[in-house]
């Protein structure tokens, strides 16, 4: 069919990262032509712009909801913690029941480990032996302290805004929750002796999704290699910080891998040639019919989906059978913590001996031998556990 119209059409496709990337021009714009009427050239028709649904901008509302939900859960956790009631000493006592545990017990300015466990922290024994699998989800909404939640929420705001704006709340929500679950699953397989909380696994999943999106849709960016390398450097720096003690790097790695594979499934974009053909008005035709996706995109989509399903299935089976991942990988614990002369990677739970005589209680930590004497007529079990944690830390 010949082109029998002189209207000029342009398909406008917004860039995903407008400040750094630009979308390559669509190649289906017909050449500029003019028509003559009565021997004189007529003015060209105005350019018509269309917003392509595959590249539309979304209004981001879900990621602020996730931020608000994390903050509310942290406030509720501090309310339940009630440090003045269950601990001998507290930090910032003017906050009353919202005051923090002593700095030696929790340097992140937050609740006690007992409270976090009560609120739904990831604890492998409870997941495996007490059938509390819901902890794999609830732990990603809890945080160990003010510094912890500030770091995670700042990262969520920066990364979450861009992904939800470009791909919508459904894909963003699925990517966030599934990545957080993947981080919890890998953590449960290797972190056997301590509790784990935090949204960092989900945040790393968003970073993994961004990386896979850049790789899968690299043809629509003018400098895709530079953006990929820059994002890889950011991810590697954050993973390197995970080798410090008391940081659950397995949650970071599990979240990143889950997000990377899921991003290859959810964040794939059609190539521009196919989009241009779909947006041509009546009377226009293209001599070459282009497929919606490139071959490497289709192969990556299938491989990523298979790996994602297989990984989650195998991981869940191993977890609920009580398999300890460290027994099958003797060096994997170095991925989460590397011992040095400045710190130890020993994460064994605190254990103390209690000797009570009247209102006097002598507490001795079995791991380091430190002891202290406290005077309390009615010391509860929670208070004794908190005292033990302070001595052993």
XYZ file of C-alpha atoms in Angstrom:
393
model
C 0.000 0.000 0.000
C 1.413 3.369 -0.986
C 1.584 6.322 1.382
C -1.288 8.517 0.348
C -1.252 11.008 3.200
C 0.973 13.988 3.729
C 0.488 14.250 7.519
C 3.731 13.919 9.438
C 3.617 11.487 12.332
C 6.111 11.215 15.180
C 5.974 8.622 17.940
C 7.363 10.058 21.173
C 8.810 7.532 23.637
C 9.876 8.890 27.061
C 13.249 7.911 28.433
C 13.420 5.760 31.541
C 16.245 7.852 32.994
C 15.780 11.217 31.423
C 18.762 12.832 33.077
C 21.261 10.286 31.790
C 19.764 8.276 28.969
C 17.933 8.987 25.787
C 15.753 6.794 23.641
C 16.934 6.220 20.109
C 14.675 7.779 17.478
C 11.878 5.717 16.031
C 12.605 4.697 12.484
C 9.094 4.670 11.079
C 8.546 8.411 10.693
C 7.583 9.080 7.092
C 9.628 11.590 5.166
C 8.573 15.241 5.310
C 6.503 16.094 2.284
C 4.471 19.033 1.137
C 1.642 19.239 -1.309
C 0.930 21.902 -3.845
C -2.513 23.370 -4.147
C -3.128 25.582 -7.139
C 0.553 25.840 -7.917
C 1.606 27.032 -4.449
C 3.155 24.981 -1.687
C 0.884 24.360 1.258
C 2.191 24.577 4.788
C 3.147 21.208 6.271
C 0.659 19.636 8.621
C 1.433 19.926 12.338
C 3.331 17.110 14.012
C 1.140 14.688 15.924
C 2.572 13.215 19.134
C 1.416 9.985 20.694
C 2.295 8.486 24.034
C 3.089 4.816 23.563
C 1.475 2.652 26.217
C 4.574 0.462 26.499
C 6.614 3.486 27.624
C 4.028 5.536 29.515
C 4.813 7.273 32.781
C 3.018 6.032 35.892
C 2.141 7.995 38.989
C 4.197 6.417 41.817
C 2.082 5.863 44.931
C 2.956 2.359 46.149
C 6.553 2.999 47.171
C 5.528 5.870 49.532
C 2.976 3.471 51.020
C 5.743 0.896 51.606
C 7.903 3.563 53.255
C 5.029 4.615 55.504
C 4.248 0.991 56.383
C 7.872 0.349 57.433
C 7.924 3.480 59.588
C 4.615 2.585 61.275
C 5.808 -0.959 62.002
C 9.010 0.423 63.542
C 7.022 2.773 65.799
C 4.768 -0.091 66.878
C 7.845 -2.228 67.563
C 9.322 0.454 69.803
C 5.985 0.758 71.622
C 5.944 -2.990 72.260
C 9.611 -2.934 73.282
C 8.915 -0.580 76.234
C 12.538 -0.393 77.366
C 11.888 1.195 80.811
C 9.660 -1.722 81.754
C 11.790 -4.616 80.556
C 15.364 -3.291 80.840
C 17.461 -1.999 83.695
C 18.834 0.949 81.689
C 17.698 2.694 78.485
C 19.023 5.203 75.981
C 17.089 8.475 75.601
C 14.815 7.833 78.613
C 12.868 11.063 77.934
C 11.116 9.108 75.148
C 9.574 6.948 77.883
C 8.366 3.616 76.432
C 9.781 4.575 73.016
C 13.302 4.883 74.428
C 16.065 2.721 72.931
C 17.957 -0.239 74.267
C 21.438 0.522 75.674
C 23.995 1.332 72.986
C 26.115 -1.707 73.852
C 23.130 -3.962 73.245
C 21.837 -2.278 70.083
C 24.119 0.363 68.491
C 21.503 1.041 65.786
C 19.184 2.783 68.296
C 16.322 0.344 68.371
C 14.524 -2.415 70.259
C 15.854 -5.574 71.829
C 16.343 -8.833 69.952
C 13.599 -10.360 72.089
C 11.098 -7.762 70.884
C 12.101 -8.205 67.249
C 11.651 -11.948 67.562
C 8.240 -11.402 69.139
C 7.211 -9.088 66.281
C 8.130 -11.579 63.547
C 11.892 -11.522 62.937
C 13.370 -14.342 60.886
C 14.421 -17.101 63.274
C 15.254 -20.381 61.548
C 14.279 -22.724 64.378
C 10.821 -21.185 64.603
C 10.368 -21.375 60.828
C 11.454 -24.998 60.524
C 10.372 -26.611 63.781
C 7.395 -24.471 64.789
C 5.935 -24.051 61.280
C 6.183 -20.246 61.324
C 6.944 -19.772 57.643
C 5.219 -16.380 57.730
C 8.410 -15.001 59.278
C 9.978 -15.113 55.808
C 7.643 -12.231 54.911
C 7.205 -10.340 58.186
C 10.943 -9.946 58.802
C 11.279 -7.668 55.765
C 8.986 -5.073 57.398
C 10.958 -4.930 60.669
C 14.104 -2.907 61.375
C 16.725 -3.145 64.087
C 17.016 0.583 64.746
C 16.738 4.173 63.580
C 19.947 4.050 61.530
C 18.819 0.798 59.930
C 15.424 2.060 58.800
C 16.794 5.416 57.615
C 19.340 3.738 55.337
C 16.807 1.308 53.873
C 14.023 3.843 53.370
C 16.343 6.336 51.699
C 17.438 3.633 49.256
C 13.822 2.592 48.687
C 12.806 6.165 47.881
C 15.625 6.643 45.370
C 15.268 3.316 43.568
C 11.553 2.685 44.076
C 10.443 6.010 42.601
C 12.181 5.334 39.285
C 10.987 1.753 38.886
C 7.351 2.421 39.793
C 7.237 5.507 37.579
C 8.511 3.562 34.574
C 6.787 0.187 35.030
C 3.767 0.759 37.275
C 2.781 -0.229 40.796
C 1.980 -3.880 39.994
C 5.422 -4.764 38.644
C 7.125 -2.684 41.313
C 5.138 -4.332 44.108
C 5.762 -7.846 42.819
C 9.470 -7.134 42.372
C 9.766 -5.706 45.896
C 7.898 -8.457 47.743
C 9.330 -11.428 45.817
C 12.880 -10.076 46.131
C 12.416 -9.610 49.873
C 11.147 -13.175 50.153
C 14.138 -14.446 48.167
C 16.506 -12.615 50.486
C 14.804 -14.107 53.544
C 14.993 -17.592 52.039
C 18.737 -17.483 51.369
C 19.326 -15.930 54.781
C 17.393 -18.728 56.479
C 19.550 -21.343 54.739
C 22.861 -19.857 55.949
C 22.214 -17.582 58.949
C 21.241 -20.277 61.428
C 22.218 -18.811 64.790
C 20.846 -15.263 64.771
C 17.668 -13.404 63.912
C 17.369 -11.324 60.756
C 15.245 -8.262 59.972
C 15.156 -5.480 57.399
C 13.995 -4.441 53.941
C 17.496 -4.482 52.470
C 16.847 -7.752 50.621
C 13.894 -6.143 48.828
C 15.925 -2.989 48.092
C 18.743 -5.071 46.620
C 16.086 -6.811 44.540
C 15.090 -3.449 43.080
C 18.739 -2.804 42.202
C 18.937 -6.227 40.583
C 15.769 -5.491 38.625
C 17.221 -2.188 37.393
C 20.390 -3.945 36.262
C 18.564 -6.676 34.347
C 16.271 -4.057 32.776
C 19.270 -2.100 31.500
C 20.789 -5.247 30.037
C 17.569 -6.601 28.517
C 16.530 -3.260 26.992
C 20.016 -1.972 26.187
C 19.162 -1.107 22.577
C 16.897 1.780 23.625
C 19.648 3.589 25.542
C 22.407 5.656 23.954
C 24.969 4.783 26.649
C 23.744 1.488 28.064
C 27.249 0.141 28.803
C 28.123 3.158 30.927
C 24.888 2.911 32.924
C 25.328 -0.840 33.455
C 28.903 -0.424 34.692
C 27.916 2.433 36.996
C 25.083 0.412 38.540
C 27.352 -2.629 38.961
C 29.866 -0.504 40.891
C 27.113 0.734 43.235
C 25.872 -2.826 43.831
C 29.386 -4.168 44.482
C 30.123 -1.408 47.012
C 26.941 -2.188 48.928
C 27.629 -5.918 48.860
C 31.173 -5.285 50.104
C 29.763 -3.456 53.127
C 27.831 -6.640 53.874
C 30.978 -8.469 54.970
C 30.965 -6.416 58.186
C 29.684 -8.189 61.318
C 26.001 -8.044 62.257
C 25.018 -7.423 58.611
C 22.999 -10.151 56.887
C 24.676 -10.165 53.487
C 22.910 -13.384 52.507
C 19.641 -11.437 52.478
C 21.291 -8.877 50.202
C 22.596 -11.538 47.818
C 19.333 -13.497 47.777
C 17.306 -10.345 47.165
C 19.617 -9.189 44.384
C 19.553 -12.535 42.555
C 15.765 -12.765 42.862
C 15.327 -9.202 41.613
C 17.733 -9.701 38.723
C 15.920 -12.807 37.467
C 12.479 -11.336 38.075
C 13.476 -8.123 36.312
C 14.314 -10.134 33.199
C 10.751 -11.458 33.298
C 8.735 -8.377 34.311
C 10.686 -5.392 32.987
C 11.228 -6.451 29.391
C 10.287 -3.822 26.781
C 9.347 -4.333 23.106
C 11.790 -3.075 20.495
C 11.146 0.276 18.873
C 10.604 -1.027 15.377
C 7.619 -3.085 16.509
C 6.205 -0.185 18.558
C 6.528 2.150 15.578
C 4.620 -0.255 13.340
C 1.832 -0.530 15.877
C 1.503 3.235 16.077
C 1.324 3.931 12.346
C -1.959 5.619 11.328
C -4.237 4.276 8.604
C -2.667 4.631 5.193
C 0.859 3.933 6.377
C 2.652 0.644 6.024
C 6.062 -0.813 6.690
C 7.896 -3.003 4.231
C 9.633 -5.013 6.985
C 7.611 -6.602 9.765
C 9.629 -6.607 12.982
C 9.029 -8.955 15.938
C 7.923 -7.558 19.281
C 10.986 -8.799 21.166
C 14.514 -9.605 20.124
C 15.773 -13.180 20.239
C 18.072 -12.613 23.222
C 15.162 -11.098 25.173
C 13.002 -14.177 24.625
C 15.810 -16.553 25.600
C 16.620 -14.522 28.723
C 12.939 -14.421 29.691
C 12.620 -18.225 29.549
C 15.932 -18.944 31.299
C 15.254 -16.411 34.078
C 11.750 -17.758 34.743
C 13.011 -21.350 34.930
C 15.894 -20.414 37.252
C 13.597 -18.349 39.479
C 11.010 -21.106 39.921
C 13.675 -23.775 40.382
C 15.632 -21.716 42.906
C 12.612 -20.938 45.074
C 11.388 -24.538 44.954
C 14.749 -26.058 45.878
C 15.369 -23.431 48.555
C 12.008 -23.970 50.267
C 12.404 -27.754 50.203
C 15.882 -27.492 51.736
C 14.706 -25.027 54.381
C 11.749 -27.021 55.647
C 13.839 -30.192 55.665
C 16.193 -28.454 58.067
C 19.172 -28.368 55.699
C 22.041 -26.122 56.823
C 23.559 -24.470 53.776
C 26.921 -24.029 55.513
C 27.347 -27.818 55.646
C 27.287 -27.968 51.842
C 29.398 -24.841 51.284
C 32.285 -24.488 53.715
C 33.359 -21.046 52.450
C 29.964 -19.410 51.963
C 29.944 -17.853 55.444
C 32.669 -15.481 54.235
C 30.100 -13.903 51.914
C 28.340 -12.449 54.954
C 31.213 -11.729 57.333
C 35.009 -11.765 57.028
C 36.746 -11.964 60.438
C 39.638 -9.562 61.074
C 41.748 -8.459 64.016
C 39.214 -5.659 64.645
C 36.025 -7.729 64.803
C 34.709 -11.242 65.197
C 32.067 -12.997 63.140
C 30.819 -15.113 66.037
C 27.036 -14.761 66.058
C 26.207 -17.391 68.633
C 23.189 -16.457 70.763
C 23.863 -14.941 74.177
C 23.951 -17.422 77.051
C 24.301 -16.460 80.700
C 24.340 -17.988 84.153
C 22.072 -16.453 86.800
C 22.691 -16.638 90.544
C 19.919 -15.036 92.589
C 20.062 -14.377 96.321
C 17.077 -12.446 97.605
C 16.765 -9.240 95.569
C 20.313 -9.564 94.272
C 20.953 -11.244 90.878
C 24.449 -12.024 89.632
C 24.591 -12.495 85.834
C 27.611 -14.022 84.054
C 28.014 -14.252 80.277
C 29.286 -17.692 79.298
C 30.942 -16.540 76.055
C 33.221 -13.784 77.450
C 33.092 -14.360 81.222
C 31.836 -10.852 82.029
C 29.569 -10.608 85.068
C 27.559 -7.982 86.865
C 25.255 -7.758 89.855
C 21.796 -6.203 89.753
C 19.257 -5.414 92.440
C 15.647 -5.975 91.502
C 12.863 -7.471 93.616
C 10.868 -8.786 90.654
C 13.153 -9.255 87.642
C 11.296 -10.737 84.681
C 12.678 -13.193 82.123
C 12.736 -10.456 79.476
C 14.815 -8.228 81.744
C 17.282 -11.026 82.416
C 17.590 -11.769 78.671
C 18.276 -8.102 77.933
C 20.896 -7.933 80.686
C 22.538 -11.046 79.252
C 22.613 -9.500 75.768
C 24.274 -6.360 77.144
C 26.977 -8.345 78.949
C 27.742 -10.615 76.024
C 27.895 -7.761 73.499
